């Protein structure tokens, strides 16, 4: 049996769970805070990396990882579940969207699953966020699907991951569209304006600022040579931003063995000025991105696209991409 003691400090909400065996012996804690100290942050990042290795898919979105690493001005909360001093679960709650409602992403330590930790995190998320809470499930894993359904959530959005081999032939580029690489410090403002026009209604990609770009430029994967710009008459018309995952030796804790993963290239963001749709710019700049990745010695490429974006799915399918997996957004049903 578990019993819970809940109190609030000036810095955070703190929920403590005890395992009762005659006397109350502290075994599990759940801390809710608006910031993580450096030591706890490293534990959370190690948990995310471990789950990524085991599940084959990151449990949280890139913008959450960037926020953890670099900070930001978002109104968010961190939920940390611990057992005997080990971080066994983490949830990130973003409270900024006042229209669609708060959204959360969570991860459970692979060695501590099926113990009710995920359900406990979701209960606390609902208590803080209310009945408009939304949950992301990356990879649409069976365990996450089961927890979401049992907790009263239903699917509202699906994002498809597509992949293709770069060993297969890549179409040739047409010569009527000029393509160059991004120039940091020179192209920043023009690219931000183009990105925001291209993704005006997109839930994650719209309304970017120079800070959003600068944060990504500080990431170890950033390479301006893989950030390709299509121009017409000297004006940006479209872009294909690529990135490379993996390919480096690493460990998740001092006691882990060093290991690595084969690198995979990603069509990270591809956009075209809405006024120039239908001119083949998106196809051309995507082909340029694929050729860049292949030139860099990458043999596999991936991308993400909303399941209802049939025009983009058609383009990517014509370039040899096929569905690999799905991310699902759930909404709570009262």
CSV table of C-alpha atoms in Angstrom, one decimal:
chain,number,residue,atom,x,y,z
A,1,UNK,CA,0.0,0.0,0.0
A,2,UNK,CA,1.2,3.5,-0.8
A,3,UNK,CA,0.2,6.6,1.1
A,4,UNK,CA,1.0,10.1,0.0
A,5,UNK,CA,2.0,13.3,1.8
A,6,UNK,CA,1.7,16.5,-0.2
A,7,UNK,CA,3.0,19.9,0.7
A,8,UNK,CA,4.2,23.0,-1.1
A,9,UNK,CA,7.4,24.9,-0.5
A,10,UNK,CA,8.3,28.4,-1.9
A,11,UNK,CA,10.3,26.8,-4.7
A,12,UNK,CA,8.3,23.8,-5.9
A,13,UNK,CA,5.5,21.3,-5.3
A,14,UNK,CA,6.7,18.2,-3.6
A,15,UNK,CA,4.7,14.9,-3.5
A,16,UNK,CA,6.3,12.2,-1.3
A,17,UNK,CA,5.2,8.5,-1.5
A,18,UNK,CA,6.1,6.0,1.3
A,19,UNK,CA,6.0,2.2,1.1
A,20,UNK,CA,4.3,1.1,4.3
A,21,UNK,CA,5.7,-2.0,5.9
A,22,UNK,CA,4.6,-1.7,9.5
A,23,UNK,CA,6.4,1.7,9.6
A,24,UNK,CA,6.7,4.2,6.8
A,25,UNK,CA,10.0,3.7,5.0
A,26,UNK,CA,10.8,6.2,2.3
A,27,UNK,CA,11.1,4.5,-1.0
A,28,UNK,CA,9.5,6.7,-3.7
A,29,UNK,CA,9.4,10.4,-4.2
A,30,UNK,CA,7.8,12.6,-6.8
A,31,UNK,CA,9.2,16.2,-7.0
A,32,UNK,CA,7.5,18.9,-9.1
A,33,UNK,CA,9.6,22.0,-9.7
A,34,UNK,CA,10.0,24.8,-12.2
A,35,UNK,CA,13.8,24.3,-12.5
A,36,UNK,CA,16.3,21.5,-12.2
A,37,UNK,CA,19.7,21.8,-10.5
A,38,UNK,CA,22.7,20.8,-12.6
A,39,UNK,CA,23.1,17.4,-10.9
A,40,UNK,CA,19.4,16.5,-11.4
A,41,UNK,CA,19.5,17.7,-14.9
A,42,UNK,CA,22.3,15.3,-15.8
A,43,UNK,CA,20.4,12.4,-14.3
A,44,UNK,CA,17.3,13.3,-16.3
A,45,UNK,CA,19.3,13.7,-19.6
A,46,UNK,CA,21.0,10.3,-18.8
A,47,UNK,CA,17.5,8.7,-18.3
A,48,UNK,CA,16.3,10.1,-21.7
A,49,UNK,CA,19.5,8.9,-23.5
A,50,UNK,CA,19.1,5.4,-21.9
A,51,UNK,CA,15.4,5.1,-22.9
A,52,UNK,CA,16.3,6.3,-26.4
A,53,UNK,CA,18.9,3.5,-26.7
A,54,UNK,CA,16.5,0.8,-25.4
A,55,UNK,CA,13.4,1.9,-27.3
A,56,UNK,CA,15.0,3.1,-30.5
A,57,UNK,CA,13.2,6.4,-30.3
A,58,UNK,CA,13.6,9.5,-28.2
A,59,UNK,CA,10.9,9.7,-25.5
A,60,UNK,CA,10.7,13.5,-25.6
A,61,UNK,CA,10.7,16.0,-28.5
A,62,UNK,CA,13.7,18.0,-29.6
A,63,UNK,CA,12.4,21.3,-28.2
A,64,UNK,CA,12.1,19.7,-24.7
A,65,UNK,CA,15.8,18.6,-24.9
A,66,UNK,CA,16.8,22.0,-26.0
A,67,UNK,CA,14.9,23.6,-23.2
A,68,UNK,CA,16.6,21.3,-20.7
A,69,UNK,CA,20.0,22.0,-22.0
A,70,UNK,CA,19.8,25.7,-22.6
A,71,UNK,CA,16.9,26.9,-20.5
A,72,UNK,CA,14.3,29.4,-21.7
A,73,UNK,CA,11.4,31.5,-20.7
A,74,UNK,CA,8.6,29.0,-21.1
A,75,UNK,CA,6.1,28.4,-18.3
A,76,UNK,CA,6.9,24.7,-17.7
A,77,UNK,CA,7.2,22.2,-14.8
A,78,UNK,CA,9.5,19.2,-14.3
A,79,UNK,CA,8.1,16.0,-12.6
A,80,UNK,CA,10.9,13.7,-11.2
A,81,UNK,CA,10.1,10.3,-9.9
A,82,UNK,CA,12.8,8.6,-7.8
A,83,UNK,CA,13.1,5.3,-6.1
A,84,UNK,CA,15.8,4.8,-3.5
A,85,UNK,CA,17.7,7.7,-4.9
A,86,UNK,CA,17.5,6.6,-8.6
A,87,UNK,CA,15.6,8.8,-11.1
A,88,UNK,CA,13.1,6.3,-12.5
A,89,UNK,CA,10.7,8.6,-14.3
A,90,UNK,CA,10.5,12.1,-15.7
A,91,UNK,CA,7.8,14.2,-17.2
A,92,UNK,CA,8.0,17.7,-18.8
A,93,UNK,CA,4.8,19.8,-18.7
A,94,UNK,CA,4.5,22.8,-21.0
A,95,UNK,CA,1.8,25.3,-19.8
A,96,UNK,CA,2.3,27.9,-22.5
A,97,UNK,CA,-0.5,27.0,-24.9
A,98,UNK,CA,-3.6,28.7,-23.5
A,99,UNK,CA,-5.7,27.7,-26.5
A,100,UNK,CA,-5.0,24.0,-27.1
A,101,UNK,CA,-4.1,23.3,-23.4
A,102,UNK,CA,-1.0,22.1,-21.6
A,103,UNK,CA,1.1,19.3,-23.2
A,104,UNK,CA,3.3,16.8,-21.5
A,105,UNK,CA,6.0,14.2,-22.4
A,106,UNK,CA,7.3,11.5,-20.1
A,107,UNK,CA,9.8,8.8,-19.9
A,108,UNK,CA,10.1,5.8,-17.5
A,109,UNK,CA,13.4,4.1,-16.8
A,110,UNK,CA,13.5,0.8,-18.8
A,111,UNK,CA,14.3,-1.2,-15.7
A,112,UNK,CA,11.4,0.2,-13.6
A,113,UNK,CA,8.5,-0.1,-16.0
A,114,UNK,CA,5.2,-1.8,-15.2
A,115,UNK,CA,5.3,-0.6,-11.6
A,116,UNK,CA,2.7,2.1,-11.9
A,117,UNK,CA,5.2,5.0,-12.1
A,118,UNK,CA,3.8,6.2,-15.5
A,119,UNK,CA,0.3,6.2,-14.2
A,120,UNK,CA,1.4,8.1,-11.0
A,121,UNK,CA,3.1,10.7,-13.2
A,122,UNK,CA,0.0,11.2,-15.4
A,123,UNK,CA,-2.2,11.6,-12.3
A,124,UNK,CA,0.1,14.3,-11.0
A,125,UNK,CA,0.2,15.9,-14.4
A,126,UNK,CA,-3.6,16.1,-14.5
A,127,UNK,CA,-3.7,17.5,-11.0
A,128,UNK,CA,-1.4,20.3,-12.0
A,129,UNK,CA,-2.6,20.9,-15.6
A,130,UNK,CA,-6.3,20.1,-15.4
A,131,UNK,CA,-8.6,18.3,-17.8
A,132,UNK,CA,-7.2,20.0,-20.9
A,133,UNK,CA,-3.9,18.1,-20.6
A,134,UNK,CA,-2.4,16.6,-23.8
A,135,UNK,CA,0.2,13.8,-23.9
A,136,UNK,CA,2.8,13.0,-26.5
A,137,UNK,CA,3.8,9.4,-27.2
A,138,UNK,CA,6.9,9.2,-29.3
A,139,UNK,CA,7.2,5.9,-31.2
A,140,UNK,CA,3.6,5.0,-30.4
A,141,UNK,CA,5.0,2.2,-28.1
A,142,UNK,CA,2.6,-0.4,-26.7
A,143,UNK,CA,3.3,0.6,-23.1
A,144,UNK,CA,2.6,4.3,-23.7
A,145,UNK,CA,-0.5,3.5,-25.6
A,146,UNK,CA,-1.8,1.3,-22.8
A,147,UNK,CA,-1.2,3.9,-20.1
A,148,UNK,CA,-2.8,6.7,-22.1
A,149,UNK,CA,-5.9,4.7,-23.0
A,150,UNK,CA,-6.3,3.4,-19.4
A,151,UNK,CA,-6.0,7.0,-18.1
A,152,UNK,CA,-8.8,8.3,-20.3
A,153,UNK,CA,-6.8,9.9,-23.2
A,154,UNK,CA,-7.7,9.6,-26.9
A,155,UNK,CA,-5.6,10.3,-30.1
A,156,UNK,CA,-5.9,13.7,-31.7
A,157,UNK,CA,-2.8,14.0,-33.9
A,158,UNK,CA,-0.3,11.6,-35.5
A,159,UNK,CA,3.2,12.4,-36.8
A,160,UNK,CA,4.7,9.9,-39.2
A,161,UNK,CA,8.5,9.1,-39.3
A,162,UNK,CA,9.6,8.2,-42.8
A,163,UNK,CA,13.0,6.7,-43.8
A,164,UNK,CA,14.9,5.8,-46.9
A,165,UNK,CA,18.3,4.3,-47.7
A,166,UNK,CA,20.8,6.6,-49.2
A,167,UNK,CA,22.5,3.7,-51.0
A,168,UNK,CA,19.5,3.8,-53.4
A,169,UNK,CA,19.8,6.2,-56.3
A,170,UNK,CA,18.9,9.8,-55.5
A,171,UNK,CA,17.2,11.8,-58.2
A,172,UNK,CA,19.3,14.4,-60.0
A,173,UNK,CA,18.9,18.1,-59.3
A,174,UNK,CA,17.4,20.4,-61.9
A,175,UNK,CA,19.7,23.3,-62.9
A,176,UNK,CA,17.0,26.1,-62.9
A,177,UNK,CA,16.9,26.4,-59.1
A,178,UNK,CA,19.9,28.0,-57.4
A,179,UNK,CA,20.9,26.3,-54.1
A,180,UNK,CA,23.6,27.3,-51.6
A,181,UNK,CA,24.3,26.8,-47.9
A,182,UNK,CA,23.1,29.0,-45.1
A,183,UNK,CA,25.3,31.9,-44.0
A,184,UNK,CA,25.2,32.3,-40.1
A,185,UNK,CA,24.9,35.9,-39.1
A,186,UNK,CA,23.9,37.0,-42.6
A,187,UNK,CA,20.9,34.9,-43.4
A,188,UNK,CA,19.4,34.7,-39.9
A,189,UNK,CA,16.6,37.3,-40.2
A,190,UNK,CA,15.6,36.5,-43.8
A,191,UNK,CA,15.4,32.8,-42.9
A,192,UNK,CA,13.3,33.4,-39.8
A,193,UNK,CA,10.8,35.4,-41.9
A,194,UNK,CA,10.7,32.6,-44.5
A,195,UNK,CA,10.3,29.9,-41.9
A,196,UNK,CA,7.4,31.7,-40.2
A,197,UNK,CA,5.7,32.2,-43.6
A,198,UNK,CA,6.2,28.6,-44.5
A,199,UNK,CA,4.8,27.2,-41.2
A,200,UNK,CA,2.3,29.9,-40.3
A,201,UNK,CA,-0.2,27.5,-38.7
A,202,UNK,CA,2.2,24.8,-37.5
A,203,UNK,CA,2.0,24.0,-33.8
A,204,UNK,CA,5.8,23.8,-33.3
A,205,UNK,CA,7.5,25.5,-36.2
A,206,UNK,CA,5.6,28.8,-36.4
A,207,UNK,CA,6.5,32.1,-34.7
A,208,UNK,CA,10.2,31.3,-34.3
A,209,UNK,CA,12.5,34.1,-33.2
A,210,UNK,CA,16.2,34.6,-33.6
A,211,UNK,CA,16.8,33.0,-30.3
A,212,UNK,CA,15.2,29.7,-31.5
A,213,UNK,CA,17.7,29.7,-34.4
A,214,UNK,CA,20.6,30.7,-32.2
A,215,UNK,CA,19.9,27.8,-29.7
A,216,UNK,CA,20.1,25.3,-32.5
A,217,UNK,CA,23.2,26.8,-33.9
A,218,UNK,CA,24.9,26.1,-30.6
A,219,UNK,CA,24.1,22.4,-30.8
A,220,UNK,CA,26.9,20.0,-31.6
A,221,UNK,CA,25.1,18.7,-34.7
A,222,UNK,CA,24.7,22.1,-36.3
A,223,UNK,CA,26.6,22.4,-39.7
A,224,UNK,CA,25.8,25.3,-42.0
A,225,UNK,CA,26.9,23.2,-45.0
A,226,UNK,CA,23.9,20.9,-44.4
A,227,UNK,CA,21.5,23.9,-44.1
A,228,UNK,CA,20.6,24.4,-47.7
A,229,UNK,CA,18.9,27.5,-49.2
A,230,UNK,CA,17.0,27.7,-52.5
A,231,UNK,CA,16.9,31.1,-54.1
A,232,UNK,CA,15.0,32.9,-56.9
A,233,UNK,CA,16.5,36.2,-58.2
A,234,UNK,CA,18.7,36.4,-55.0
A,235,UNK,CA,15.8,36.0,-52.6
A,236,UNK,CA,15.2,33.0,-50.4
A,237,UNK,CA,12.5,30.8,-51.8
A,238,UNK,CA,12.8,27.6,-49.8
A,239,UNK,CA,15.2,25.6,-47.6
A,240,UNK,CA,16.2,22.1,-46.4
A,241,UNK,CA,17.9,21.9,-43.0
A,242,UNK,CA,19.6,18.6,-42.4
A,243,UNK,CA,21.1,17.1,-39.2
A,244,UNK,CA,23.0,13.9,-38.3
A,245,UNK,CA,22.1,11.7,-35.3
A,246,UNK,CA,24.5,9.2,-33.7
A,247,UNK,CA,27.9,8.2,-35.0
A,248,UNK,CA,29.7,9.2,-31.8
A,249,UNK,CA,30.9,6.9,-28.9
A,250,UNK,CA,29.2,7.7,-25.6
A,251,UNK,CA,28.0,6.3,-22.3
A,252,UNK,CA,25.0,7.2,-20.1
A,253,UNK,CA,26.7,7.0,-16.7
A,254,UNK,CA,30.2,6.5,-15.4
A,255,UNK,CA,29.5,2.8,-14.9
A,256,UNK,CA,28.1,2.2,-18.4
A,257,UNK,CA,30.2,0.7,-21.2
A,258,UNK,CA,31.1,2.9,-24.1
A,259,UNK,CA,29.0,2.3,-27.2
A,260,UNK,CA,27.9,4.0,-30.4
A,261,UNK,CA,25.3,3.9,-33.1
A,262,UNK,CA,25.4,4.0,-36.8
A,263,UNK,CA,24.7,7.7,-37.9
A,264,UNK,CA,21.4,8.6,-39.6
A,265,UNK,CA,20.7,11.8,-41.4
A,266,UNK,CA,17.5,13.7,-40.9
A,267,UNK,CA,15.6,16.1,-43.2
A,268,UNK,CA,15.2,18.3,-40.1
A,269,UNK,CA,13.0,21.1,-41.6
A,270,UNK,CA,12.0,21.7,-45.2
A,271,UNK,CA,9.9,24.7,-46.1
A,272,UNK,CA,8.9,26.7,-49.2
A,273,UNK,CA,7.6,30.2,-49.4
A,274,UNK,CA,3.8,29.8,-49.8
A,275,UNK,CA,3.8,32.2,-52.7
A,276,UNK,CA,6.1,29.9,-54.6
A,277,UNK,CA,4.4,26.5,-54.1
A,278,UNK,CA,4.1,24.3,-57.2
A,279,UNK,CA,7.4,25.3,-58.8
A,280,UNK,CA,9.4,22.2,-57.7
A,281,UNK,CA,11.4,24.1,-55.1
A,282,UNK,CA,10.6,21.8,-52.2
A,283,UNK,CA,11.6,18.7,-54.3
A,284,UNK,CA,14.8,20.3,-55.5
A,285,UNK,CA,16.0,21.5,-52.1
A,286,UNK,CA,15.1,18.1,-50.5
A,287,UNK,CA,17.2,16.3,-53.2
A,288,UNK,CA,20.0,18.6,-52.4
A,289,UNK,CA,19.7,17.7,-48.7
A,290,UNK,CA,19.8,14.0,-49.5
A,291,UNK,CA,22.8,14.4,-51.7
A,292,UNK,CA,24.6,16.4,-49.0
A,293,UNK,CA,24.0,13.6,-46.4
A,294,UNK,CA,25.2,11.0,-48.8
A,295,UNK,CA,28.3,13.0,-49.5
A,296,UNK,CA,29.0,13.2,-45.8
A,297,UNK,CA,29.1,9.4,-45.7
A,298,UNK,CA,25.6,8.8,-44.3
A,299,UNK,CA,23.7,5.8,-45.6
A,300,UNK,CA,20.2,6.3,-44.2
A,301,UNK,CA,17.8,9.3,-44.0
A,302,UNK,CA,14.7,10.1,-41.9
A,303,UNK,CA,12.1,12.8,-41.5
A,304,UNK,CA,8.9,13.6,-39.7
A,305,UNK,CA,5.6,14.7,-41.3
A,306,UNK,CA,2.1,15.2,-40.0
A,307,UNK,CA,-0.2,12.3,-41.1
A,308,UNK,CA,-2.7,14.7,-42.5
A,309,UNK,CA,-0.1,16.5,-44.7
A,310,UNK,CA,-0.8,14.5,-47.8
A,311,UNK,CA,1.0,16.8,-50.2
A,312,UNK,CA,4.3,16.5,-48.2
A,313,UNK,CA,3.8,12.7,-47.8
A,314,UNK,CA,3.4,12.4,-51.5
A,315,UNK,CA,6.6,14.4,-52.2
A,316,UNK,CA,8.6,12.3,-49.7
A,317,UNK,CA,7.2,9.1,-51.0
A,318,UNK,CA,8.2,10.1,-54.6
A,319,UNK,CA,11.7,10.5,-53.3
A,320,UNK,CA,11.9,7.0,-51.9
A,321,UNK,CA,10.8,7.5,-48.3
A,322,UNK,CA,8.5,5.0,-46.6
A,323,UNK,CA,6.8,5.0,-43.2
A,324,UNK,CA,9.0,3.8,-40.3
A,325,UNK,CA,7.0,4.8,-37.1
A,326,UNK,CA,4.5,7.2,-35.6
A,327,UNK,CA,4.3,9.8,-32.8
A,328,UNK,CA,0.9,10.3,-31.3
A,329,UNK,CA,-0.7,13.2,-29.4
A,330,UNK,CA,-3.4,12.2,-26.9
A,331,UNK,CA,-6.0,14.5,-25.3
A,332,UNK,CA,-7.7,13.8,-22.0
A,333,UNK,CA,-11.4,12.9,-22.3
A,334,UNK,CA,-13.5,14.1,-19.3
